Short mmCIF file of C-alpha atoms in Angstrom, two decimals:
data_model
loop_
_atom_site.label_atom_id
_atom_site.label_comp_id
_atom_site.label_asym_id
_atom_site.label_seq_id
_atom_site.Cartn_x
_atom_site.Cartn_y
_atom_site.Cartn_z
CA UNK A 1 41.57 6.79 36.59
CA UNK A 2 39.02 9.56 36.96
CA UNK A 3 40.16 10.26 40.53
CA UNK A 4 43.80 10.22 39.42
CA UNK A 5 42.89 12.75 36.74
CA UNK A 6 41.50 15.01 39.50
CA UNK A 7 44.86 14.76 41.29
CA UNK A 8 46.65 15.59 38.04
CA UNK A 9 44.50 18.67 37.45
CA UNK A 10 45.18 19.79 41.02
CA UNK A 11 48.94 19.43 40.46
CA UNK A 12 48.64 21.46 37.25
CA UNK A 13 46.69 24.18 39.05
CA UNK A 14 49.41 24.30 41.72
CA UNK A 15 52.10 24.38 38.96
CA UNK A 16 53.93 21.56 40.75
CA UNK A 17 56.03 19.88 38.05
CA UNK A 18 57.04 16.94 40.26
CA UNK A 19 53.43 16.22 41.23
CA UNK A 20 52.35 16.60 37.60
CA UNK A 21 54.85 13.96 36.51
CA UNK A 22 53.97 11.59 39.36
CA UNK A 23 50.23 11.90 38.68
CA UNK A 24 50.74 11.61 34.92
CA UNK A 25 52.62 8.32 35.43
CA UNK A 26 50.01 7.03 37.89
CA UNK A 27 47.18 7.96 35.50
CA UNK A 28 48.94 6.22 32.62
CA UNK A 29 49.38 3.09 34.75
CA UNK A 30 45.75 3.07 35.93
CA UNK A 31 44.36 3.67 32.44
CA UNK A 32 46.57 0.98 30.91
CA UNK A 33 45.67 -1.53 33.62
CA UNK A 34 41.99 -0.66 33.29
CA UNK A 35 42.06 -1.22 29.53
CA UNK A 36 43.69 -4.58 30.11
CA UNK A 37 41.09 -5.50 32.75
CA UNK A 38 38.23 -4.60 30.39
CA UNK A 39 39.36 -7.32 28.00
CA UNK A 40 38.27 -9.99 30.47
CA UNK A 41 34.82 -8.54 31.19
CA UNK A 42 31.69 -9.98 29.65
CA UNK A 43 28.72 -7.75 28.85
CA UNK A 44 25.80 -7.85 31.27
CA UNK A 45 22.85 -9.52 29.53
CA UNK A 46 24.47 -8.78 26.15
CA UNK A 47 24.70 -5.08 26.99
CA UNK A 48 28.29 -3.94 26.57
CA UNK A 49 27.50 -0.22 26.78
CA UNK A 50 29.33 0.30 30.08
CA UNK A 51 32.39 -1.53 28.80
CA UNK A 52 32.42 0.61 25.67
CA UNK A 53 31.99 3.87 27.63
CA UNK A 54 34.65 2.85 30.13
CA UNK A 55 37.07 1.93 27.33
CA UNK A 56 36.47 5.32 25.71
CA UNK A 57 37.23 7.14 28.97
CA UNK A 58 40.32 5.04 29.68
CA UNK A 59 41.63 5.57 26.14
CA UNK A 60 41.21 9.31 26.66
CA UNK A 61 43.13 9.19 29.96
CA UNK A 62 45.86 7.04 28.42
CA UNK A 63 46.33 9.31 25.40
CA UNK A 64 46.24 12.42 27.56
CA UNK A 65 48.88 11.12 29.94
CA UNK A 66 51.08 9.90 27.08
CA UNK A 67 51.02 12.92 24.81
CA UNK A 68 49.20 15.93 26.24
CA UNK A 69 50.70 16.55 29.67
CA UNK A 70 54.20 17.22 28.32
CA UNK A 71 52.80 20.38 26.68
CA UNK A 72 51.62 21.55 30.11
CA UNK A 73 55.05 20.88 31.59
CA UNK A 74 56.74 22.70 28.70
CA UNK A 75 54.53 25.72 29.29
CA UNK A 76 55.24 25.78 33.03
CA UNK A 77 58.98 25.56 32.37
CA UNK A 78 58.76 28.38 29.81
CA UNK A 79 56.80 30.47 32.31
CA UNK A 80 59.40 29.83 35.01
CA UNK A 81 62.22 30.72 32.61
CA UNK A 82 60.44 33.88 31.49
CA UNK A 83 59.90 35.04 35.08
CA UNK A 84 63.58 34.48 35.93
CA UNK A 85 64.71 36.25 32.76
CA UNK A 86 62.32 39.15 33.35
CA UNK A 87 63.50 39.57 36.93
CA UNK A 88 67.16 39.57 35.84
CA UNK A 89 66.42 41.92 32.94
CA UNK A 90 64.52 44.39 35.14
CA UNK A 91 67.37 44.37 37.66
CA UNK A 92 69.67 45.87 35.02
CA UNK A 93 69.26 49.65 34.69
CA UNK A 94 67.90 50.59 31.26
CA UNK A 95 71.03 52.56 30.36
CA UNK A 96 73.28 49.55 31.07
CA UNK A 97 71.36 46.88 29.14
CA UNK A 98 73.32 45.32 26.31
CA UNK A 99 71.94 43.98 23.06
CA UNK A 100 72.55 40.48 24.42
CA UNK A 101 70.35 41.31 27.43
CA UNK A 102 67.56 42.55 25.16
CA UNK A 103 67.92 39.54 22.84
CA UNK A 104 67.79 37.13 25.79
CA UNK A 105 64.68 38.81 27.15
CA UNK A 106 62.99 38.83 23.74
CA UNK A 107 63.80 35.13 23.27
CA UNK A 108 62.24 34.34 26.67
CA UNK A 109 59.14 36.35 25.72
CA UNK A 110 58.82 34.54 22.37
CA UNK A 111 59.33 31.12 23.98
CA UNK A 112 56.75 31.92 26.63
CA UNK A 113 54.22 33.16 24.07
CA UNK A 114 54.77 30.12 21.85
CA UNK A 115 54.40 27.75 24.80
CA UNK A 116 51.28 29.65 25.88
CA UNK A 117 49.63 29.20 22.49
CA UNK A 118 50.41 25.47 22.50
CA UNK A 119 49.20 25.20 26.10
CA UNK A 120 45.89 26.94 25.37
CA UNK A 121 45.23 24.78 22.30
CA UNK A 122 46.15 21.64 24.24
CA UNK A 123 44.04 22.71 27.22
CA UNK A 124 40.98 23.17 25.00
CA UNK A 125 41.48 19.71 23.47
CA UNK A 126 42.02 18.02 26.84
CA UNK A 127 39.05 19.73 28.48
CA UNK A 128 36.84 18.85 25.52
CA UNK A 129 37.98 15.23 25.66
CA UNK A 130 37.44 15.08 29.41
CA UNK A 131 33.91 16.48 29.06
CA UNK A 132 33.12 14.09 26.22
CA UNK A 133 34.42 11.04 28.13
CA UNK A 134 32.52 12.01 31.29
CA UNK A 135 29.28 12.73 29.43
CA UNK A 136 29.54 9.46 27.49
CA UNK A 137 30.09 7.53 30.72
CA UNK A 138 27.21 9.26 32.53
CA UNK A 139 24.88 8.72 29.59
CA UNK A 140 25.83 5.04 29.33
CA UNK A 141 25.23 4.54 33.06
CA UNK A 142 21.82 6.23 32.90
CA UNK A 143 20.74 4.13 29.89
CA UNK A 144 22.11 0.96 31.47
CA UNK A 145 20.23 1.61 34.71
CA UNK A 146 17.02 2.39 32.84
CA UNK A 147 17.33 -0.83 30.85
CA UNK A 148 18.36 -3.20 33.63
CA UNK A 149 16.97 -1.89 36.90
CA UNK A 150 13.53 -3.19 37.88
CA UNK A 151 10.99 -0.55 38.82
CA UNK A 152 7.31 -0.36 39.61
CA UNK A 153 4.75 1.63 37.76
#
């Protein structure tokens, strides 16, 4: 799931809506399957810390792919629409622009700004969740290794 999340972030950075949707679906499938697989695992020597940390990360990936990525797609569509509208608006000489042209442009600007605000808020939440899930996993692994790996003094 973590690797699939990397692919999803790459698709977002490339603004590739098809790749975003494909990677979102794959991430949702991996996270869901992983959560199901965790149900059959037994803790190692009564230490379930890795199972708990893994479940937390997979729940994050599942929630993100179910409800957060659509905001990214909405923003990218609004950006695409704004750029098309702006190009068409700028192609019309200022003296020949109608009120409908101005209203259409203003609506595209407002939609783009609104989508941008939602995108930024969503991005902050997703990045915070990703950092939290990764840090929790890394911390659990370090503690698990310290507790269960033999070492010499």
